[in-house]
Coordinates of C-alpha atoms and ligand atoms in Angstrom, one line a residue:
M1 CA 76.8 98.7 71.8
E2 CA 76.5 102.1 70.0
E3 CA 75.2 100.5 66.4
G4 CA 78.2 98.7 65.4
K5 CA 81.0 101.3 66.4
S6 CA 84.7 100.2 66.8
V7 CA 87.7 101.4 68.3
G8 CA 91.1 101.3 66.4
I9 CA 94.6 100.9 68.3
I10 CA 97.7 101.7 66.6
G11 CA 100.8 100.6 68.9
M12 CA 99.5 97.7 70.7
G13 CA 102.5 97.7 73.5
D14 CA 102.0 97.7 77.2
M15 CA 99.1 100.6 76.9
G16 CA 97.7 99.6 73.7
R17 CA 96.8 96.0 74.9
M18 CA 95.6 97.1 78.2
Y19 CA 93.0 99.3 76.0
A20 CA 92.4 96.2 73.7
K21 CA 91.6 94.1 76.3
R22 CA 89.3 96.3 78.1
F23 CA 87.2 97.7 75.2
S24 CA 86.9 94.4 73.8
D25 CA 85.8 92.5 76.7
A26 CA 83.1 95.4 77.1
G27 CA 81.8 94.5 73.9
W28 CA 83.2 97.1 71.6
R29 CA 85.1 95.8 68.2
V30 CA 88.5 96.4 68.4
N31 CA 90.9 96.8 65.2
A32 CA 94.2 96.8 66.4
C33 CA 98.0 96.7 64.7
D34 CA 101.5 97.3 65.8
T35 CA 104.6 97.4 63.3
P36 CA 104.0 95.0 60.6
D37 CA 106.9 92.6 62.0
K38 CA 104.7 92.1 64.9
Y39 CA 101.9 91.1 63.2
P40 CA 102.0 87.2 63.4
Q41 CA 102.8 87.2 67.1
L42 CA 99.8 89.4 67.6
V43 CA 97.8 87.5 66.0
E44 CA 98.7 84.4 68.0
E45 CA 98.4 86.3 71.0
L46 CA 95.3 88.2 70.5
G47 CA 93.7 87.0 67.3
G48 CA 91.6 84.7 69.0
R49 CA 90.0 86.9 71.6
K50 CA 86.5 87.9 71.1
N51 CA 85.8 91.3 69.5
V52 CA 89.2 91.8 68.8
H53 CA 90.5 92.0 65.2
I54 CA 94.3 92.3 64.6
M55 CA 95.5 94.0 61.3
P56 CA 99.0 94.0 59.7
N57 CA 99.3 97.9 59.7
G58 CA 97.9 101.5 60.6
H59 CA 96.1 101.9 57.1
L60 CA 93.5 99.0 57.6
V61 CA 92.9 100.1 61.2
S62 CA 92.5 103.7 60.3
R63 CA 90.1 103.2 57.2
C64 CA 87.5 100.9 59.4
S65 CA 87.6 102.5 62.7
D66 CA 85.2 105.1 64.1
Y67 CA 87.7 106.2 67.1
I68 CA 91.1 105.4 66.6
I69 CA 93.5 105.7 69.3
Y70 CA 97.3 106.2 68.5
S71 CA 99.1 104.6 71.2
V72 CA 102.9 104.9 70.4
E73 CA 106.1 106.4 71.5
A74 CA 105.6 110.2 71.8
K75 CA 108.7 110.4 70.2
N76 CA 107.5 108.8 67.0
I77 CA 104.0 110.4 67.0
D78 CA 104.4 112.9 64.0
E79 CA 105.9 110.1 62.0
V80 CA 103.1 107.6 62.5
V81 CA 100.4 110.0 62.5
K82 CA 101.7 111.4 59.0
T83 CA 101.7 107.8 57.7
F84 CA 98.4 106.7 58.6
G85 CA 96.3 109.9 59.3
P86 CA 95.4 110.4 55.5
S87 CA 93.6 106.9 55.6
T88 CA 91.4 107.7 58.4
K89 CA 87.7 106.9 57.7
L90 CA 85.5 109.9 56.9
G91 CA 84.2 111.4 59.7
A92 CA 85.8 109.5 62.1
I93 CA 87.5 110.7 65.3
V94 CA 91.2 110.4 66.2
G95 CA 92.9 110.6 69.7
G96 CA 96.3 109.8 71.1
Q97 CA 97.5 108.1 74.6
T98 CA 101.0 109.6 74.4
S99 CA 102.1 111.3 77.8
C100 CA 102.6 114.6 76.3
K101 CA 100.2 116.7 74.4
A102 CA 102.0 119.3 72.4
P103 CA 103.5 117.0 69.6
E104 CA 100.6 114.9 69.5
I105 CA 98.0 117.5 68.5
A106 CA 100.5 119.2 66.3
A107 CA 100.8 116.0 64.4
F108 CA 96.9 115.6 64.3
E109 CA 96.3 119.1 63.0
K110 CA 99.2 118.9 60.4
H111 CA 98.4 115.1 58.7
L112 CA 94.6 114.6 59.4
P113 CA 92.0 115.3 57.0
G114 CA 89.8 118.4 58.1
D115 CA 86.6 116.2 58.4
V116 CA 88.3 114.4 61.1
H117 CA 87.3 114.9 64.9
I118 CA 90.1 114.8 67.6
V119 CA 89.5 113.8 70.9
S120 CA 92.8 113.0 72.8
C121 CA 93.2 111.0 76.1
H122 CA 95.5 110.2 78.7
S123 CA 95.1 107.3 81.4
L124 CA 97.2 108.9 84.4
H125 CA 98.5 105.3 85.5
G126 CA 100.6 102.5 84.0
P127 CA 99.5 99.5 82.4
G128 CA 99.2 97.3 85.5
V129 CA 97.1 99.6 87.5
D130 CA 93.4 99.0 87.5
P131 CA 91.7 102.1 85.7
K132 CA 88.9 102.3 88.1
G133 CA 88.9 105.4 89.9
Q134 CA 92.1 106.7 88.3
P135 CA 92.1 109.6 86.4
L136 CA 91.3 109.9 82.6
V137 CA 92.2 113.1 81.0
L138 CA 89.9 113.8 77.7
I139 CA 90.5 116.4 75.6
K140 CA 87.8 117.8 73.1
H141 CA 90.3 119.4 70.9
R142 CA 88.1 119.5 67.4
A143 CA 84.9 117.4 67.7
S144 CA 81.2 117.9 67.9
D145 CA 79.3 117.3 70.8
E146 CA 78.4 113.8 69.5
S147 CA 81.6 112.5 68.8
F148 CA 82.7 113.5 72.3
T149 CA 79.8 111.7 73.8
L150 CA 81.0 108.4 71.9
V151 CA 84.6 108.8 73.1
E152 CA 82.9 109.2 76.7
K153 CA 80.8 106.2 76.1
I154 CA 83.6 104.0 75.0
F155 CA 85.7 104.8 77.8
S156 CA 82.9 104.3 80.4
C157 CA 83.9 100.7 80.8
F158 CA 87.1 101.8 82.6
G159 CA 85.2 103.4 85.5
S160 CA 87.9 106.2 85.5
K161 CA 87.4 109.6 86.6
H162 CA 87.0 111.8 83.7
V163 CA 89.0 115.2 83.8
Y164 CA 88.5 117.5 80.9
L165 CA 91.3 119.8 80.0
T166 CA 92.8 121.4 76.9
A167 CA 96.2 120.0 75.6
A168 CA 98.1 122.9 77.2
Q169 CA 96.4 122.6 80.4
H170 CA 97.3 118.9 80.6
D171 CA 100.9 119.6 79.5
R172 CA 101.5 122.1 82.2
I173 CA 99.7 120.1 84.8
T174 CA 101.9 116.9 83.9
A175 CA 105.0 118.6 84.2
D176 CA 104.2 119.8 87.7
T177 CA 103.2 116.4 88.5
Q178 CA 104.9 113.5 86.5
A179 CA 107.9 115.2 84.9
V180 CA 109.2 116.3 88.2
T181 CA 108.5 113.5 90.2
H182 CA 110.2 111.1 87.7
A183 CA 113.2 113.2 87.8
A184 CA 113.6 112.8 91.7
F185 CA 113.6 108.8 91.4
L186 CA 115.6 108.6 88.3
S187 CA 118.2 110.6 90.2
M188 CA 117.7 108.1 93.5
G189 CA 118.7 105.3 91.2
A190 CA 121.4 106.9 89.3
A191 CA 123.1 107.9 92.8
W192 CA 122.6 104.4 94.0
M193 CA 124.3 102.8 90.9
A194 CA 127.2 105.4 91.0
N195 CA 127.9 104.1 94.6
R196 CA 127.3 100.6 93.7
Q197 CA 124.6 100.3 96.1
F198 CA 121.6 98.1 96.1
P199 CA 119.7 100.2 98.9
W200 CA 117.4 97.3 100.2
E201 CA 120.7 95.9 101.6
I202 CA 121.4 99.0 103.6
P203 CA 119.9 99.6 106.7
R204 CA 119.6 103.4 106.1
Y205 CA 117.2 102.6 103.0
L206 CA 114.8 100.1 104.8
G207 CA 111.4 100.9 106.3
G208 CA 108.9 103.4 106.2
I209 CA 109.2 106.2 103.4
E210 CA 112.5 104.6 102.4
N211 CA 110.3 101.3 101.0
V212 CA 108.3 103.9 98.7
K213 CA 111.4 105.5 97.6
I214 CA 112.9 101.9 96.3
N215 CA 110.0 100.7 95.0
V216 CA 108.9 103.4 92.7
T217 CA 112.5 104.1 91.5
L218 CA 112.7 100.4 90.5
R219 CA 109.1 100.4 89.1
I220 CA 110.0 103.4 86.9
Y221 CA 113.5 101.7 85.7
A222 CA 111.4 98.6 85.0
N223 CA 109.1 100.5 82.5
K224 CA 110.1 101.6 78.9
W225 CA 112.9 104.6 78.7
H226 CA 110.8 106.4 75.8
V227 CA 107.6 106.7 78.3
Y228 CA 109.8 109.1 80.8
A229 CA 112.2 110.7 78.0
G230 CA 108.9 111.7 75.9
L231 CA 107.3 113.4 79.0
A232 CA 110.5 115.2 80.0
I233 CA 112.0 116.3 77.0
L234 CA 108.8 116.9 74.3
N235 CA 106.9 118.6 77.2
P236 CA 107.2 122.4 76.6
S237 CA 106.7 122.9 80.4
A238 CA 108.8 120.2 81.9
Q239 CA 112.1 121.3 81.6
K240 CA 111.9 124.2 83.8
Q241 CA 110.4 122.1 86.5
I242 CA 113.4 119.6 86.5
K243 CA 115.7 122.3 86.2
Q244 CA 114.4 124.0 89.3
Y245 CA 114.4 120.4 91.3
A246 CA 118.3 120.0 90.3
E247 CA 118.9 123.5 91.4
S248 CA 117.1 123.1 94.8
V249 CA 119.1 119.9 95.4
T250 CA 122.4 121.7 94.9
E251 CA 121.4 124.7 96.9
L252 CA 120.2 122.6 99.8
F253 CA 123.5 120.1 99.7
K254 CA 125.5 123.2 99.6
L255 CA 123.8 124.6 102.9
M256 CA 124.3 121.2 104.5
L257 CA 128.2 120.5 103.4
A258 CA 128.8 124.5 104.9
G259 CA 126.8 123.5 108.1
H260 CA 124.4 126.7 108.1
R261 CA 121.9 125.4 110.3
K262 CA 119.7 128.4 110.4
E263 CA 119.6 129.1 107.0
L264 CA 119.0 125.6 105.9
S265 CA 116.1 125.4 108.6
D266 CA 114.7 128.7 107.6
R267 CA 114.4 127.7 103.8
I268 CA 112.9 124.3 104.6
H269 CA 110.5 125.9 107.1
T270 CA 109.3 128.5 104.7
A271 CA 108.9 126.1 101.7
G272 CA 106.8 123.8 103.9
A273 CA 104.6 126.5 105.3
A274 CA 104.1 127.4 101.6
V275 CA 103.2 123.8 100.1
F276 CA 101.4 122.4 103.3
K277 CA 99.2 124.9 104.3
G278 CA 96.6 122.9 106.1
D279 CA 96.0 122.1 109.3
S280 CA 98.9 119.7 110.5
K281 CA 96.6 117.5 112.3
E282 CA 94.5 116.7 108.9
D283 CA 94.9 112.9 108.1
L284 CA 98.1 112.1 106.3
L285 CA 97.9 110.4 102.9
L286 CA 100.3 107.7 104.4
K287 CA 100.8 106.0 107.8
D288 CA 103.7 104.2 109.1
E289 CA 102.1 100.6 109.3
V290 CA 101.4 101.0 105.6
L291 CA 104.6 101.9 104.6
D292 CA 106.4 99.2 106.5
R293 CA 104.8 96.6 105.0
F294 CA 106.6 96.8 101.3
S295 CA 110.1 96.4 101.9
L296 CA 112.5 94.4 99.8
G297 CA 114.9 94.0 102.8
E298 CA 114.9 93.3 106.3
I299 CA 113.6 96.3 108.3
P300 CA 116.4 97.2 111.4
E301 CA 115.0 97.5 114.7
Q302 CA 116.0 100.9 115.0
R303 CA 115.2 103.0 112.1
V304 CA 118.5 104.6 110.6
K305 CA 118.2 108.4 110.4
N306 CA 118.4 110.1 106.8
N307 CA 118.4 113.7 105.7
H308 CA 116.0 113.1 102.9
L309 CA 117.7 115.7 100.6
S310 CA 115.4 114.2 97.7
L311 CA 112.4 115.0 99.6
L312 CA 113.5 118.4 101.1
A313 CA 114.3 119.7 97.4
M314 CA 111.0 118.7 96.1
V315 CA 109.1 120.9 98.4
D316 CA 111.9 123.7 97.9
C317 CA 111.3 123.3 94.2
W318 CA 107.3 123.4 94.3
W319 CA 107.8 126.4 96.7
K320 CA 110.1 128.2 94.3
L321 CA 107.8 127.7 91.4
G322 CA 104.8 128.6 93.2
I323 CA 103.3 124.7 93.0
V324 CA 100.6 123.8 95.6
P325 CA 100.6 120.2 94.5
Y326 CA 97.3 119.4 96.3
D327 CA 95.7 121.3 93.3
H328 CA 96.7 118.8 90.9
M329 CA 95.4 115.5 93.1
I330 CA 92.5 115.4 90.4
C331 CA 94.9 114.7 87.8
S332 CA 97.5 113.0 89.5
T333 CA 99.3 109.6 88.7
P334 CA 99.8 106.9 91.2
L335 CA 103.5 107.6 91.6
F336 CA 102.9 111.3 92.2
R337 CA 100.4 110.7 94.8
L338 CA 103.0 108.5 96.4
W339 CA 105.5 111.0 96.2
L340 CA 103.3 113.9 97.7
G341 CA 102.5 111.3 100.1
I342 CA 106.1 110.7 101.8
T343 CA 106.9 114.5 101.4
E344 CA 103.7 115.5 103.1
Y345 CA 104.5 112.5 105.9
L346 CA 108.1 114.2 106.7
F347 CA 106.8 117.8 106.6
R348 CA 103.7 117.3 108.9
K349 CA 105.9 115.5 111.6
P350 CA 107.6 118.3 113.3
D351 CA 109.9 116.2 115.2
L352 CA 110.8 114.0 112.4
L353 CA 111.4 117.1 110.3
E354 CA 113.8 118.4 112.9
E355 CA 115.3 115.3 113.1
V356 CA 116.3 115.5 109.3
I357 CA 117.7 118.8 109.4
N358 CA 120.0 118.1 112.5
T359 CA 121.0 114.9 110.6
A360 CA 121.6 117.2 107.3
I361 CA 123.9 119.6 109.5
E362 CA 125.7 117.1 111.9
D363 CA 125.7 113.6 110.1
N364 CA 128.6 113.2 107.6
T365 CA 128.1 109.6 106.7
F366 CA 125.5 110.8 104.0
R367 CA 127.8 113.3 102.0
A368 CA 128.9 110.5 99.6
D369 CA 125.3 109.6 99.0
D370 CA 124.3 113.4 98.8
L371 CA 126.9 114.1 96.4
E372 CA 126.0 111.4 93.7
F373 CA 122.3 112.3 94.3
T374 CA 123.3 115.9 93.6
F375 CA 125.5 114.8 90.5
A376 CA 122.5 112.6 89.2
A377 CA 119.9 115.4 89.6
R378 CA 121.8 117.6 87.4
D379 CA 122.8 115.6 84.8
W380 CA 119.4 114.4 84.1
S381 CA 118.2 117.9 84.2
E382 CA 120.9 118.5 81.6
R383 CA 120.2 115.7 79.5
V384 CA 116.6 116.9 79.6
S385 CA 117.3 120.5 78.6
L386 CA 119.8 119.0 76.0
G387 CA 116.7 117.4 74.3
H388 CA 118.5 114.4 73.0
M389 CA 116.6 111.1 73.3
D390 CA 119.5 109.0 72.8
G391 CA 121.3 110.8 75.8
Y392 CA 118.6 110.4 77.9
R393 CA 118.1 106.5 76.6
E394 CA 121.7 105.6 77.4
K395 CA 121.6 106.7 80.9
F396 CA 118.3 105.3 81.8
E397 CA 119.4 101.8 80.2
Q398 CA 122.7 101.7 82.0
I399 CA 120.6 101.9 85.4
Q400 CA 117.9 99.5 84.1
R401 CA 120.5 97.0 83.6
Y402 CA 122.1 97.6 87.1
F403 CA 118.7 97.1 88.9
A404 CA 117.1 94.3 86.4
P405 CA 117.6 91.2 88.7
R406 CA 115.3 92.6 91.4
F407 CA 112.7 93.9 89.1
P408 CA 110.3 90.8 89.5
E409 CA 110.0 91.0 93.2
A410 CA 109.9 94.8 93.0
T411 CA 107.3 94.9 90.4
R412 CA 105.0 92.4 92.8
L413 CA 105.7 94.3 95.6
G414 CA 105.2 98.0 94.1
N415 CA 101.9 96.5 92.5
E416 CA 100.6 95.3 95.9
M417 CA 101.8 98.8 97.8
I418 CA 100.2 100.9 94.8
K419 CA 97.2 99.0 95.3
T420 CA 97.1 99.2 99.3
I421 CA 98.2 103.1 99.2
L422 CA 96.1 104.2 96.3
E423 CA 93.1 103.1 98.4
K424 CA 93.9 105.7 101.0
T425 CA 95.0 108.3 98.4
R426 CA 92.4 108.5 95.4
G427 CA 92.6 111.6 93.2
D428 CA 89.9 113.1 94.9
Ligands
NDP1 N1 103.5 102.8 79.9 C1 103.2 103.5 80.7 O1 103.0 103.7 81.8 C2 102.2 104.7 80.0 C3 102.5 105.0 78.9 N2 101.4 106.1 78.4 C4 101.8 106.7 77.0 O2 101.2 105.4 75.9 C5 102.3 105.6 74.9 C6 102.6 104.1 74.6 O3 103.1 103.6 75.8 P1 103.6 102.0 76.0 O4 102.4 101.4 75.7 O5 104.0 102.0 77.4 O6 104.8 102.0 75.5 P2 105.2 100.6 74.2 O7 106.6 100.7 73.7 O8 105.0 99.3 75.2 O9 104.4 100.6 73.0 C7 104.3 101.4 71.9 C8 103.9 100.4 70.8 O10 103.7 101.3 69.6 C9 104.5 100.5 68.5 N3 104.6 101.3 67.1 C10 105.4 102.1 66.9 N4 105.4 102.9 65.7 C11 104.4 101.9 65.2 C12 103.9 102.1 63.7 N5 104.1 102.9 62.9 N6 102.7 101.4 63.7 C13 102.2 100.5 64.8 N7 102.7 100.4 65.7 C14 103.7 101.0 66.0 C15 105.9 100.2 69.2 O11 106.4 99.5 68.1 P3 108.2 99.3 68.6 O12 108.3 98.9 69.7 O13 108.6 98.3 67.3 O14 108.5 100.7 68.1 C16 105.4 99.4 70.4 O15 104.9 98.2 70.3 C17 103.4 106.4 75.0 O16 103.1 107.6 74.2 C18 103.6 106.5 76.4 O17 104.0 107.5 76.8 C19 100.6 106.5 79.0 C20 100.3 106.3 80.2 C21 101.0 105.3 80.8
ENO2 O1 102.2 107.1 87.7 C1 103.6 107.4 87.1 O2 103.9 108.4 87.2 C2 104.2 106.4 86.3 O3 105.1 106.5 85.9 C3 103.2 105.6 85.0 C4 102.8 106.7 83.8 C5 104.0 106.8 83.0 C6 103.5 107.6 82.0 C7 102.2 108.2 81.9 O4 101.8 108.9 81.0 C8 101.2 108.1 82.9 C9 101.5 107.2 84.1

């Protein structure tokens, strides 16, 4: 270990704990705290762990640690850095693990003493995913080469792929990848609840890419609302993406309702050509046999057709915004790779795409589902544009309660699915 250097972690939630366990297992001294009320509980849970030192508050962590990571809610970052930043050890390095860097860097610049170095980070995966091989964004915002080298050395135990970005680049890319992906899955959950459906009980939503939709939606709703609210509402680039997604959903749905086959088909093919430029015979990111393995329900013998409005709108949205999602693979999360995997699966199979367009025009049994999905996409977009955390939370937690009984099984299956599928869709 580098001459007794220590890591401080402020915020011992899901990500902070994962970091603390991995750093301490690698031999680094970890000084960690959460809010003072959680001190006794944290001491009991982790106090006996080798190299881990639980402290009552962030002042104590800040004054004795060499690299301090704020792993708190993005919405609280200003307040927390304001409180503990002035206690930072002279010449130490400070970083944050929030999913949106504009408010985090602003808080550091505002509240940290001038002698403190700033190197921020962002693990592009949730706490239950093995960091090995996953992207880890590192932002050398205000730091000597020596400080940056120390941070890289501390993180080397993760085995993640280091991606070097500025804070602004980070926020632009994560708006394209994370924020808009989450908008799609959040809307699916909202639509299923509005129709009082549990999709794993409905043949239309079982097997193949439907499994990914269900598992990922439940995975998002099983997580904490503030993670998604933070990266949608606080990221200055995210609103535009989420708004375009809602517009794409609405416009495609109107073409379907009006039965404008040619216009719909032309638009879908134009968008597909812009996004999926490569050779259509290239290996697909996802394959049927993998997709079918992870079902929460009994897969019907005969696959039920779907018009996949959510996927068509995603490609339309990328096209309208000039986004080529493959350009972001190096900086992608597991859920983004799954999402890209299923859109690619649809658009690189011409027969399936034609079937989807026919279904969209001819099969009116989807209208109720699509209507609710369209309302949901627009409602999420409006809540994000209004910028009210409480409005976002209320909707998220209502839907969370609806799906909660299935979280344990969905999380287990989702973990397996992500592990299997990610082996095939690493971000390189
Ligand atoms: N979960 C995920 O999948 C990922 C999350 N992130 C980001 O990492 C950060 C942490 O997320 P996550 O661990 O999931 O969230 P959690 O809510 O599990 O953890 C945040 C913790 O910080 C605590 N906290 C708040 N204020 C203080 C304070 N003043 N002093 C000490 N602790 C405090 C919170 O306490 P309390 O609950 O009482 O407020 C909570 O325990 C977020 O910014 C998130 O966006 C990044 C990658 C993935
Ligand atoms: O993979 C995803 O998109 C997730 O939902 C998990 C996640 C959430 C927040 C992050 O900042 C990074 C990863």
